[in-house]
Tab-separated table of C-alpha atoms in Angstrom:
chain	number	residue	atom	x	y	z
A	1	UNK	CA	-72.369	80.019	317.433
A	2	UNK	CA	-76.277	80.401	316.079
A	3	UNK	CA	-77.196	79.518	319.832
A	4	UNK	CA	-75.362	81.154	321.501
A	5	UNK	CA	-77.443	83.814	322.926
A	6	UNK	CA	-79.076	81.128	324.878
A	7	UNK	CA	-75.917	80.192	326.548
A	8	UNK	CA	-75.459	80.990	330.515
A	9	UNK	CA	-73.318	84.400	330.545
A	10	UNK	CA	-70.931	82.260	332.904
A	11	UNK	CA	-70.137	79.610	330.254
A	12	UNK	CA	-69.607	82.689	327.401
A	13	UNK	CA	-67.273	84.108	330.075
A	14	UNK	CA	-65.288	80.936	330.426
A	15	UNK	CA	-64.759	80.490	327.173
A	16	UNK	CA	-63.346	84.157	326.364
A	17	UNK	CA	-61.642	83.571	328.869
A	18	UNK	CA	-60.083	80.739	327.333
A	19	UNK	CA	-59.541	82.146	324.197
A	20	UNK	CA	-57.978	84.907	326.028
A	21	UNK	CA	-54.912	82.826	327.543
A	22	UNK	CA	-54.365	81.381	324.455
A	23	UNK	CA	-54.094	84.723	322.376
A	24	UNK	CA	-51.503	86.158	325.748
A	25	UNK	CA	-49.861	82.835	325.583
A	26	UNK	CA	-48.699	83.099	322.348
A	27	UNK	CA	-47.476	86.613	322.645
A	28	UNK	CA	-45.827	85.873	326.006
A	29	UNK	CA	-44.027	82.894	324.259
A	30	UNK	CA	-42.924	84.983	321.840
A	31	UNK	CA	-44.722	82.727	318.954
A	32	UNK	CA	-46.591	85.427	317.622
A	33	UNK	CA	-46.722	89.399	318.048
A	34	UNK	CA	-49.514	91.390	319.306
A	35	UNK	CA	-50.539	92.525	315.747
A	36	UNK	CA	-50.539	88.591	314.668
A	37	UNK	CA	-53.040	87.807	317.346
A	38	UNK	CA	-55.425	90.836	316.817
A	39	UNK	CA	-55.481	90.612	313.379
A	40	UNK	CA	-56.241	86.764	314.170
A	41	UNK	CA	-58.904	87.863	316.231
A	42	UNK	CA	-60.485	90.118	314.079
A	43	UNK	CA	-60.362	87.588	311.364
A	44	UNK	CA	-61.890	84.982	313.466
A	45	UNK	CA	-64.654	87.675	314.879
A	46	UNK	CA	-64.947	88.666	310.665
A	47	UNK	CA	-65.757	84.994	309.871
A	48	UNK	CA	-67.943	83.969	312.937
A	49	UNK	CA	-70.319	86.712	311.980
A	50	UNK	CA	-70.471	85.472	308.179
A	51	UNK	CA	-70.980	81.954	309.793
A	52	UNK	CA	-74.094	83.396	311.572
A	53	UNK	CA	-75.819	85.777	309.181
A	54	UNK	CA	-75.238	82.820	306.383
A	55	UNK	CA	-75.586	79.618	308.218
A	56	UNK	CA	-78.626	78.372	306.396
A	57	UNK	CA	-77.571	78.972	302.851
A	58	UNK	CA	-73.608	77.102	304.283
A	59	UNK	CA	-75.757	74.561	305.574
A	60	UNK	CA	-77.446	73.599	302.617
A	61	UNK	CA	-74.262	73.792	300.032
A	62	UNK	CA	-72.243	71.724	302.375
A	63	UNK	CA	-73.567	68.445	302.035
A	64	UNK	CA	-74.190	69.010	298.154
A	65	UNK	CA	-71.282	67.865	295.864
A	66	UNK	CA	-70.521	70.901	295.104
A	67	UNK	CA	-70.028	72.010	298.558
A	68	UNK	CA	-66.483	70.865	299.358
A	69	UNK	CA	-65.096	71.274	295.539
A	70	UNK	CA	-65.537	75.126	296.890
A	71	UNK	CA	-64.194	75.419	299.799
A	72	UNK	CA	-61.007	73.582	298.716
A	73	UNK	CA	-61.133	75.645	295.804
A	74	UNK	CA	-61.633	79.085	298.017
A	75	UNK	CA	-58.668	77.956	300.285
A	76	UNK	CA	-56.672	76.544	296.973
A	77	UNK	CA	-56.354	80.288	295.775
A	78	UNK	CA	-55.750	81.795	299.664
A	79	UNK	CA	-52.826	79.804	300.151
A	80	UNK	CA	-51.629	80.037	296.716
A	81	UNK	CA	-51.486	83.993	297.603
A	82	UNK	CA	-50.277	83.312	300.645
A	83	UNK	CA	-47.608	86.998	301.445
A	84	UNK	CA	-43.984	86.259	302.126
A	85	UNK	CA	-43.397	86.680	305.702
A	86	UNK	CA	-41.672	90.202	306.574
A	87	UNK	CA	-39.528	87.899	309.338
A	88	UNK	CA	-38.004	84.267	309.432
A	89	UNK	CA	-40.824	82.475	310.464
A	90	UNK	CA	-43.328	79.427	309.783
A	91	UNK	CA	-46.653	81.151	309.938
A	92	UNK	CA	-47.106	79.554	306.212
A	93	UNK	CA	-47.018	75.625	308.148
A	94	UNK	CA	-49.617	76.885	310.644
A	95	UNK	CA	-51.947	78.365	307.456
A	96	UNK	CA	-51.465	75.244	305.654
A	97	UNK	CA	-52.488	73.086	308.570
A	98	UNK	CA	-55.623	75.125	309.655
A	99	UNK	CA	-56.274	75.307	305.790
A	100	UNK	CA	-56.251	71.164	305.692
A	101	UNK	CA	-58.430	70.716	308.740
A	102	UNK	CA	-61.668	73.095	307.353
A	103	UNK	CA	-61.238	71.075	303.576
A	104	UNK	CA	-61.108	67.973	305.989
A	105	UNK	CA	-64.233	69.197	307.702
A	106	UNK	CA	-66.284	69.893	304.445
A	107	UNK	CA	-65.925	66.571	303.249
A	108	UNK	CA	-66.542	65.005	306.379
A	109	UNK	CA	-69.642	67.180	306.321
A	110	UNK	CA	-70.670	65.537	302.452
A	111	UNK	CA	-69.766	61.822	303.994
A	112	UNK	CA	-71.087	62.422	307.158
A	113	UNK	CA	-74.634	63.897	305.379
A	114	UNK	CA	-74.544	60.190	303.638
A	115	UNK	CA	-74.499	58.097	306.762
A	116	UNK	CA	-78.300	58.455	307.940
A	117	UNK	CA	-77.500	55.946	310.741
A	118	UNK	CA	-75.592	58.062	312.187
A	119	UNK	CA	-77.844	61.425	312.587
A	120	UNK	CA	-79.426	61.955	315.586
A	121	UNK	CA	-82.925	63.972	315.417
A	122	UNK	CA	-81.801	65.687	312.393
A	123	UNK	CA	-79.108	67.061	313.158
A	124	UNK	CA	-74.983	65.992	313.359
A	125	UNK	CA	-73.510	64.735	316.067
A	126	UNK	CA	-70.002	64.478	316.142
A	127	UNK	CA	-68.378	64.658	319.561
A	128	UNK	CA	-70.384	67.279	321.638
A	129	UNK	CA	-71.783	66.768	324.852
A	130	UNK	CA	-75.300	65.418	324.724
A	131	UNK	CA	-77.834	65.757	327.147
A	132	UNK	CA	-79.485	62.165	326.818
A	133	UNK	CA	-75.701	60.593	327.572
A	134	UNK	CA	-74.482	60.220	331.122
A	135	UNK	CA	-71.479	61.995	332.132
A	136	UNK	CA	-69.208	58.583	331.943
A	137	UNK	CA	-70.554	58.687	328.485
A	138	UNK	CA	-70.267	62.132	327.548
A	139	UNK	CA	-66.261	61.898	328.569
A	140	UNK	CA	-66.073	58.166	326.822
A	141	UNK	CA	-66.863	59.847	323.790
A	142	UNK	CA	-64.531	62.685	323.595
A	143	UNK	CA	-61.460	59.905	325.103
A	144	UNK	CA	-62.383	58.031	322.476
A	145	UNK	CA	-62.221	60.834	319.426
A	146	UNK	CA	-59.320	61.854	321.077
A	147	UNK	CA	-57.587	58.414	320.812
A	148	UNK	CA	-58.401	58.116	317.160
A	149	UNK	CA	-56.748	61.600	316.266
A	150	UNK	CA	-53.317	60.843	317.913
A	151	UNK	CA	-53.080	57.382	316.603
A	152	UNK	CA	-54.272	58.949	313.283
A	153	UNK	CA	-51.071	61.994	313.514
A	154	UNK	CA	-48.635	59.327	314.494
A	155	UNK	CA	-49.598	56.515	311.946
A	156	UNK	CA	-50.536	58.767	309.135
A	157	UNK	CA	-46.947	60.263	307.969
A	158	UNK	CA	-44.815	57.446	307.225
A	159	UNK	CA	-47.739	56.100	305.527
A	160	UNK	CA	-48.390	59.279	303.225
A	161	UNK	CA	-45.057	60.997	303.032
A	162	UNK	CA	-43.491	58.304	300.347
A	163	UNK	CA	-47.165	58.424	298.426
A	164	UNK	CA	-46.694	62.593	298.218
A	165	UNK	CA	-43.227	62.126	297.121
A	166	UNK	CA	-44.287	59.857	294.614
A	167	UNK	CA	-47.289	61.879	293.347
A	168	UNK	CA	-45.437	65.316	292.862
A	169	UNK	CA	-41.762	63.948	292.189
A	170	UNK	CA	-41.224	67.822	291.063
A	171	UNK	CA	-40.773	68.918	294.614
A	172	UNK	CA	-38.076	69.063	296.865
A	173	UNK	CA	-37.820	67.227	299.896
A	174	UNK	CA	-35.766	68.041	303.057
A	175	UNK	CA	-32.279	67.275	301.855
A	176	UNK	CA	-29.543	65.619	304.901
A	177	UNK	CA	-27.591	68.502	305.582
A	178	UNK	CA	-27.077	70.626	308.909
A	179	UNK	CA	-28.175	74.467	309.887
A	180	UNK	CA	-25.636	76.974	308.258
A	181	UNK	CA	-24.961	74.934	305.453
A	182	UNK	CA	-24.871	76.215	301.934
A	183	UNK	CA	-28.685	75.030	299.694
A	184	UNK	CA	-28.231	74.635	295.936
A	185	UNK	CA	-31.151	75.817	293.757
A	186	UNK	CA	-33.845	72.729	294.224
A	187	UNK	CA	-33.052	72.178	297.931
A	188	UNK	CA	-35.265	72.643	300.423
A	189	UNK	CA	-35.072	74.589	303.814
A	190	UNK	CA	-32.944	72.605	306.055
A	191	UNK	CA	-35.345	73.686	309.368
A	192	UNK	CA	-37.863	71.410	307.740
A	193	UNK	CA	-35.350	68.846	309.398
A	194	UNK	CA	-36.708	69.801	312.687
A	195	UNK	CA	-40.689	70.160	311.757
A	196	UNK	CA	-40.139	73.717	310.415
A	197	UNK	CA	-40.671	75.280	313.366
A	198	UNK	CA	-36.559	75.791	315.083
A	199	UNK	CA	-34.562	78.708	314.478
A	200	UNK	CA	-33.612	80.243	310.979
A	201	UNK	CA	-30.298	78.887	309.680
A	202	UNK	CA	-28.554	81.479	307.730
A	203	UNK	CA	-28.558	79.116	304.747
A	204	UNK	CA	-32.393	78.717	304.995
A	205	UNK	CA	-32.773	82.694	305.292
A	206	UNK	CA	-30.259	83.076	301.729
A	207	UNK	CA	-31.978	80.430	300.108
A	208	UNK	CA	-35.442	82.473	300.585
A	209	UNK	CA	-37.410	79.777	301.664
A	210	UNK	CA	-37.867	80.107	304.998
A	211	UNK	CA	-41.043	82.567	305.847
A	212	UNK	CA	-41.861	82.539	301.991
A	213	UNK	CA	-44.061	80.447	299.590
A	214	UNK	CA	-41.379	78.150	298.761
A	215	UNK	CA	-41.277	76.417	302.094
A	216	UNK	CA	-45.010	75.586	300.985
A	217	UNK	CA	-43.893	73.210	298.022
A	218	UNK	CA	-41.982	70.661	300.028
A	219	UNK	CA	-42.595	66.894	300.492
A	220	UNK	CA	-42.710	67.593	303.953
A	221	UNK	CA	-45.659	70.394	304.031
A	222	UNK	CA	-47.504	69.025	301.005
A	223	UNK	CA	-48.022	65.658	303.353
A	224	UNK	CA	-49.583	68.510	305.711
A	225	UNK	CA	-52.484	68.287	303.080
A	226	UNK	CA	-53.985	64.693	303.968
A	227	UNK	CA	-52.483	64.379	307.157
A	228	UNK	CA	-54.672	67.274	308.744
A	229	UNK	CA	-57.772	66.592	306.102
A	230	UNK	CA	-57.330	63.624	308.200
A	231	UNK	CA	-57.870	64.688	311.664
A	232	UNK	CA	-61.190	66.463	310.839
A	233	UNK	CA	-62.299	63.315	308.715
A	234	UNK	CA	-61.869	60.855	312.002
A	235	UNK	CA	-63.655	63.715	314.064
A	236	UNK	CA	-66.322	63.949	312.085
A	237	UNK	CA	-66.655	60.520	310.475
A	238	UNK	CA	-64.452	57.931	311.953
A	239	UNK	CA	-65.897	58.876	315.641
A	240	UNK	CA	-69.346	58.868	315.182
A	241	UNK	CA	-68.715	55.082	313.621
A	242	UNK	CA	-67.383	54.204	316.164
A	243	UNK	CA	-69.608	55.715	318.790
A	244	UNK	CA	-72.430	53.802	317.097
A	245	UNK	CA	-70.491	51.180	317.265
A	246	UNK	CA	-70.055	51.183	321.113
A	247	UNK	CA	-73.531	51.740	321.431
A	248	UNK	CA	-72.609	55.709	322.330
A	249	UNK	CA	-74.575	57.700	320.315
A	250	UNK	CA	-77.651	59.945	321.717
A	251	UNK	CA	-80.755	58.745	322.117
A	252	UNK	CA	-83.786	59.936	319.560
């Protein structure tokens, strides 16, 4: 974003555009209204500007200690006042998710700050395109990080769902029962059975935790927590290993 001034006007166009399909694709899929998606772009617009005008001071507290003990401490207390939706829906899943991946990102920042083998000139160097590397490079690279995160979503739940349920025994956890049947006080919502994301039952809707905070404190949305802190930790850390590895990392 700080360079982006210097950017051809062709590649900033491509790339609104491309933001632009993705905020009509949601409202033309009916995922998300067109007040969801301008308030998400305002938001986003809102934060990219705080990014800019603060990037040095960010820069320097991320790879301090201190660094990500604030930022999951910032997004602790946003999710913890996360609104009940007004409708049936799982916007709480996506905000826990997106939540996960920027703690994930700050401590991959602090690691990442602690590997000096793997900077290059300076500066990080994660998975974007680099100049010195040749295009079968370049594209090696981003198969490669892109490898690493699948294997990591697929591998990484049965592996940390029992641990969760373990560590906070206090929570509920999606109980075996079908859509329209009746939830006792403790259950969890029974759409959770199909990732949260299919239609209200009218059991989930009574029980009040579909759309609300409630649907936060499950097994199945807690795991949410170190599953997606995971994807940004193997962009940020696990790739670059391996890129050095493999003998793809820029020249100096």
């Amino acid at each position: 974003m700080l360079y982006a001034w210097s950017v051809s006007p062709v590649w900033v166009g491509l790339l609104w555009t491309c933001g632009a399909t993705i905020v009509v694709g949601r409202v033309y899929c009916g995922l998300h209204s067109f007040i969801d998606v301008a308030g998400g772009v305002v938001i986003g617009v809102v934060e990219a500007l705080v990014f800019i005008c603060y990037y040095e001071r960010l820069d320097a507290l991320f790879p301090t200690t201190a660094g990500p003990l604030y930022v999951s401490a910032l997004l602790y207390f946003a999710l913890k006042s996360f609104p009940p939706s007004l409708d049936p829906c799982p916007c709480c899943i996506d905000a826990f998710c997106a939540t996960s991946v920027t703690v994930g990102l700050a401590f991959g920042y602090w690691i990442y700050d602690r590997l000096p083998f793997l900077w290059h000139n300076g500066r990080s160097d994660y998975v974007a395109w680099d100049a010195s590397l040749t295009l079968t490079q370049n594209a090696l690279r981003c198969i490669i990080a892109l490898v690493l995160v699948i294997i990591w979503k697929i591998a990484s739940k049965p592996m940390l769902l029992p641990l969760v349920k373990r560590m906070f025994p206090g929570c509920v956890s999606t109980p075996s029962v079908q859509s329209g049947d009746s939830l006792s006080a403790g259950d969890s919502d029974a759409d959770c059975k199909q990732g949260c994301y299919a239609a209200p039952s009218p059991a989930s809707i009574k029980s009040g935790r579909y759309g609300s905070y409630n649907l936060m404190t499950t097994h199945e949305n807690l795991v949410r927590i170190p599953i997606y802190c995971g994807i940004a930790l193997t962009v940020t850390v696990s790739s670059p290993i391996v890129f050095y590895l493999l003998g793809l990392m820029p020249s100096s």
